Coordinates of C-alpha atoms in Angstrom, one line a residue:
M1376 CA 97.6 90.0 118.5
D1377 CA 101.5 88.1 117.7
G1378 CA 99.7 89.1 114.2
L1379 CA 98.7 92.4 114.2
K1380 CA 102.6 92.7 115.6
R1381 CA 104.5 91.3 113.1
F1382 CA 102.0 93.4 110.5
Y1383 CA 103.1 96.4 112.4
Q1384 CA 106.8 95.6 112.1
N1385 CA 106.3 95.3 109.0
Y1386 CA 104.1 98.5 107.2
G1387 CA 104.6 100.1 110.7
G1388 CA 107.3 102.0 109.0
T1389 CA 104.7 102.6 105.2
L1390 CA 101.5 104.0 107.4
L1391 CA 102.9 106.3 108.8
I1392 CA 104.7 107.4 105.9
L1393 CA 101.1 106.5 103.8
A1394 CA 99.8 109.4 107.1
G1395 CA 101.9 111.7 106.6
A1396 CA 101.1 112.5 103.5
F1397 CA 97.3 111.8 103.4
V1398 CA 97.5 114.4 106.5
L1399 CA 99.9 117.4 103.5
Y1400 CA 97.5 116.7 100.9
E1401 CA 94.8 117.4 103.2
L1402 CA 96.3 120.4 104.3
V1403 CA 97.7 122.1 101.5
T1404 CA 94.4 122.0 99.4
D1405 CA 91.0 121.9 101.6
G1406 CA 93.5 123.5 104.7
L1407 CA 95.6 125.5 103.6
G1408 CA 94.7 126.7 100.3
L1409 CA 97.4 126.4 98.6
L1410 CA 96.6 124.3 95.5
S1411 CA 94.2 124.1 92.6
Q1412 CA 91.1 123.3 93.6
V1413 CA 90.0 121.8 90.1
L1414 CA 93.1 120.7 89.8
F1415 CA 93.7 119.2 93.2
P1416 CA 90.2 118.7 94.3
G1417 CA 90.6 117.6 98.9
F1418 CA 89.7 114.7 100.2
S1419 CA 85.9 116.0 101.5
K1420 CA 85.8 115.5 96.9
I1421 CA 87.3 112.5 96.8
G1422 CA 86.2 110.7 99.3
P1423 CA 82.7 111.2 98.1
R1424 CA 83.1 110.4 93.7
L1425 CA 85.6 107.4 95.3
V1426 CA 82.2 105.5 96.6
S1427 CA 79.7 106.8 94.4
S1428 CA 81.9 105.8 91.3
L1429 CA 83.2 102.2 93.8
P1430 CA 80.8 100.4 91.5
K1431 CA 81.6 101.6 88.0
L1432 CA 85.3 100.7 89.6
I1433 CA 85.1 97.6 90.1
D1434 CA 83.1 96.6 86.6
C1435 CA 86.4 98.2 84.7
F1436 CA 88.2 96.3 87.6
F1437 CA 87.4 92.8 85.7
S1438 CA 87.7 94.6 82.7
S1439 CA 91.4 95.0 83.0
M1440 CA 91.1 91.7 84.6
Y1441 CA 90.1 89.9 81.5
L1442 CA 93.0 92.1 79.9
L1443 CA 95.4 91.8 81.6
I1444 CA 95.5 88.2 82.9
P1445 CA 95.5 86.3 80.4
T1446 CA 97.8 88.4 77.8
Y1447 CA 99.5 87.9 80.9
I1448 CA 100.2 84.2 81.2
V1449 CA 100.4 84.4 77.4
G1450 CA 103.6 85.7 77.5
A1451 CA 104.4 84.6 80.5
V1452 CA 104.5 80.8 79.0
S1453 CA 105.4 82.3 75.9
G1454 CA 108.7 83.8 77.6
V1455 CA 109.7 81.0 79.5
L1456 CA 109.1 77.7 77.0
L1457 CA 111.2 80.4 74.3
G1458 CA 113.9 80.8 77.0
I1459 CA 114.6 77.3 77.7
I1460 CA 115.2 76.2 74.8
I1461 CA 118.1 79.6 73.5
G1462 CA 118.9 79.3 77.1
L1463 CA 120.0 75.7 76.3
R1464 CA 121.4 76.0 73.4
P1465 CA 124.6 78.3 73.3
R1466 CA 124.4 78.6 70.2
L1467 CA 121.3 80.0 69.2
H1468 CA 121.6 81.9 71.9
K1469 CA 125.2 83.7 70.5
N1470 CA 123.4 84.7 67.7
L1471 CA 120.3 85.9 68.7
K1472 CA 121.3 87.7 71.5
P1473 CA 122.5 90.7 69.7
I1474 CA 119.1 90.7 68.1
I1475 CA 117.5 89.8 71.8
F1476 CA 119.2 93.5 73.0
G1477 CA 118.6 95.3 70.0
L1478 CA 114.1 95.0 70.3
S1479 CA 114.1 94.2 73.7
P1480 CA 114.3 97.9 75.4
M1481 CA 112.0 98.9 71.9
P1482 CA 109.0 101.2 73.2
P1483 CA 105.8 98.8 73.4
S1484 CA 103.6 102.2 73.6
M1485 CA 105.4 103.4 70.1
L1486 CA 103.5 100.0 68.7
T1487 CA 100.4 101.3 69.9
P1488 CA 99.1 102.5 66.5
Y1489 CA 100.8 99.1 64.3
F1490 CA 98.9 96.9 66.6
I1491 CA 95.3 98.6 66.6
A1492 CA 96.0 99.4 62.2
V1493 CA 97.0 95.2 61.6
L1494 CA 94.8 93.3 64.0
P1495 CA 91.1 93.5 63.8
T1496 CA 89.9 94.6 67.6
F1497 CA 90.8 97.4 70.2
Y1498 CA 91.0 94.0 72.3
L1499 CA 93.7 92.5 70.2
S1500 CA 95.5 95.6 69.8
S1501 CA 95.6 95.7 73.9
C1502 CA 96.6 92.5 74.6
G1503 CA 99.9 92.8 71.9
V1504 CA 101.1 95.7 73.7
I1505 CA 100.7 94.2 76.7
F1506 CA 101.9 90.4 75.4
I1507 CA 105.1 92.3 74.2
G1508 CA 106.4 94.6 77.8
V1509 CA 105.6 90.9 79.4
F1510 CA 107.5 88.6 76.7
W1511 CA 111.1 90.6 76.8
P1512 CA 112.3 90.0 80.6
I1513 CA 110.4 86.6 81.3
L1514 CA 113.0 85.0 78.1
S1515 CA 115.8 88.1 79.3
G1516 CA 115.5 85.8 82.9
T1517 CA 114.9 82.8 81.8
I1518 CA 118.0 83.2 79.1
N1519 CA 119.8 84.3 82.0
G1520 CA 118.8 82.0 84.7
I1521 CA 120.0 79.1 82.6
A1522 CA 123.0 80.6 82.0
M1523 CA 123.6 81.3 85.4
I1524 CA 124.0 77.4 86.4
E1525 CA 127.8 76.6 87.1
Q1526 CA 128.2 73.7 84.7
K1527 CA 130.1 71.3 87.6
Y1528 CA 126.6 70.8 88.7
L1529 CA 124.8 69.7 85.1
D1530 CA 127.7 67.6 84.8
N1531 CA 126.9 65.8 88.2
A1532 CA 123.6 65.5 87.6
K1533 CA 124.2 63.7 84.6
V1534 CA 126.4 61.3 86.6
L1535 CA 123.6 60.4 88.6
G1536 CA 120.9 59.3 85.8
F1537 CA 119.2 62.9 85.3
T1538 CA 119.0 63.2 81.7
G1539 CA 116.5 64.1 79.2
W1540 CA 113.2 66.3 81.0
K1541 CA 113.8 64.5 84.1
L1542 CA 116.9 67.3 84.5
L1543 CA 115.0 69.9 82.6
F1544 CA 111.8 69.3 85.8
Y1545 CA 114.6 68.6 88.5
I1546 CA 118.0 70.2 87.8
I1547 CA 117.5 73.5 85.2
I1548 CA 114.3 75.1 86.0
P1549 CA 114.8 75.3 89.8
A1550 CA 118.6 76.6 89.5
A1551 CA 116.7 79.0 87.0
S1552 CA 113.2 79.8 89.1
P1553 CA 115.1 82.8 91.1
M1554 CA 115.9 84.7 87.4
I1555 CA 112.3 83.6 86.2
F1556 CA 110.4 84.6 88.8
A1557 CA 112.9 88.5 88.8
G1558 CA 112.0 88.4 85.3
M1559 CA 108.0 88.5 85.7
G1560 CA 107.8 90.2 88.9
T1561 CA 109.7 93.4 85.9
A1562 CA 106.8 92.1 83.2
M1563 CA 104.3 92.8 85.9
N1564 CA 105.6 95.9 86.5
F1565 CA 105.8 97.1 83.4
A1566 CA 102.1 94.7 82.7
F1567 CA 100.2 97.6 84.3
I1568 CA 102.5 100.5 82.3
L1569 CA 100.6 99.5 79.5
L1570 CA 97.8 98.4 80.1
G1571 CA 96.6 102.0 81.9
I1572 CA 97.8 103.5 78.6
A1573 CA 95.7 100.5 76.8
E1574 CA 93.5 100.9 77.6
M1575 CA 93.5 104.7 77.1
F1576 CA 93.7 104.5 73.9
A1577 CA 92.1 102.1 73.2
T1578 CA 89.4 99.9 74.4
T1579 CA 86.5 101.4 75.8
S1580 CA 86.7 100.2 79.7
G1581 CA 89.1 99.3 82.4
L1582 CA 90.7 100.8 84.9
G1583 CA 93.0 103.9 82.6
Y1584 CA 89.2 104.1 80.2
Y1585 CA 87.8 105.3 83.5
I1586 CA 90.5 108.2 84.9
Q1587 CA 91.2 109.7 81.1
Y1588 CA 87.6 109.4 80.6
Y1589 CA 87.0 111.5 83.1
A1590 CA 90.4 113.5 82.8
D1591 CA 88.0 114.8 79.7
F1592 CA 85.3 116.4 81.6
S1593 CA 88.4 117.5 83.9
D1594 CA 86.4 115.4 86.9
Y1595 CA 89.8 115.1 88.7
A1596 CA 88.2 114.8 91.4
R1597 CA 87.1 111.3 90.0
V1598 CA 90.1 111.0 88.7
L1599 CA 92.5 111.1 92.0
A1600 CA 89.8 108.6 93.1
G1601 CA 90.6 106.0 90.3
L1602 CA 94.4 106.9 90.9
L1603 CA 93.6 105.6 94.6
F1604 CA 92.1 102.4 93.3
T1605 CA 94.3 101.4 90.8
T1606 CA 96.9 101.9 93.1
V1607 CA 95.1 99.7 95.7
V1608 CA 94.2 97.3 93.2
I1609 CA 98.5 96.7 91.9
V1610 CA 99.6 96.5 96.0
I1611 CA 97.3 93.9 96.4
I1612 CA 98.2 91.8 93.3
M1613 CA 102.1 93.3 93.2
A1614 CA 101.0 91.7 97.1
L1615 CA 100.4 87.8 96.5
F1616 CA 103.0 88.2 93.5
D1617 CA 105.3 88.7 95.8
R1618 CA 103.9 85.8 98.7
L1619 CA 103.5 83.5 95.3
K1620 CA 107.3 83.4 95.0
K1621 CA 108.0 82.9 98.3
K1622 CA 106.4 79.9 98.1
T1623 CA 107.8 78.6 95.8
L1624 CA 111.1 79.7 95.9
F1625 CA 111.5 79.2 99.9
W1626 CA 114.7 77.1 99.2
T1627 CA 116.1 80.0 98.2
I1628 CA 114.0 81.7 101.2
N1629 CA 115.9 79.4 103.6
K1630 CA 119.8 79.6 101.9
D1631 CA 119.9 83.5 102.6
M1632 CA 118.6 82.7 106.7
G1633 CA 120.7 80.6 106.5

């Protein structure tokens, strides 16, 4: 009962909003027919399509994760490692800062034709697009996290004998970790956006491909079913990421509560 009560306290409002949106959509589609039945089919059509497409959607989910997870990990590791190197060297940071500011806002999707032309497979070209979107936010978060550490804390740590790798792993990375995780969260959002774009134009599988495929045939009931399935997947993955973040940064949560 306590768990159910906490769930209602945390997500009761969200469930009410979703229920209201469901009722409103059903009213203007199947109920009153105010929207085009082709572009906006009601749940009487979306539901059966979703159920019948579940095996294919699950296959597409694994295909998307096969593309997303390795690329995100490589982008995250690269961003953190390079961010640490740059963040610990103020002169290097000063010299690279204009370059980072110039390149990081560039939409990775603009590079899709270039990646397709240069890289040998559609899979690698899709990985390239997602990697760029993941790399920059994590790199910036890591650099900013290190830059925000007050020098007096580093000096005190050195007085206590924290130097080299010990200083890095016990002082610098924990102190910068809130900003690193903030960058990782932003990168996760970008990764899902770019995953959909890459799968629509540069792959023959995945959730984005599923949606684009049925959109080409104007089967919008399956398109909306795919969008609903994709939304649930994103919510679950972001919730797991948020749980990992809270577990890792438990000391910041306790500090805020205090």
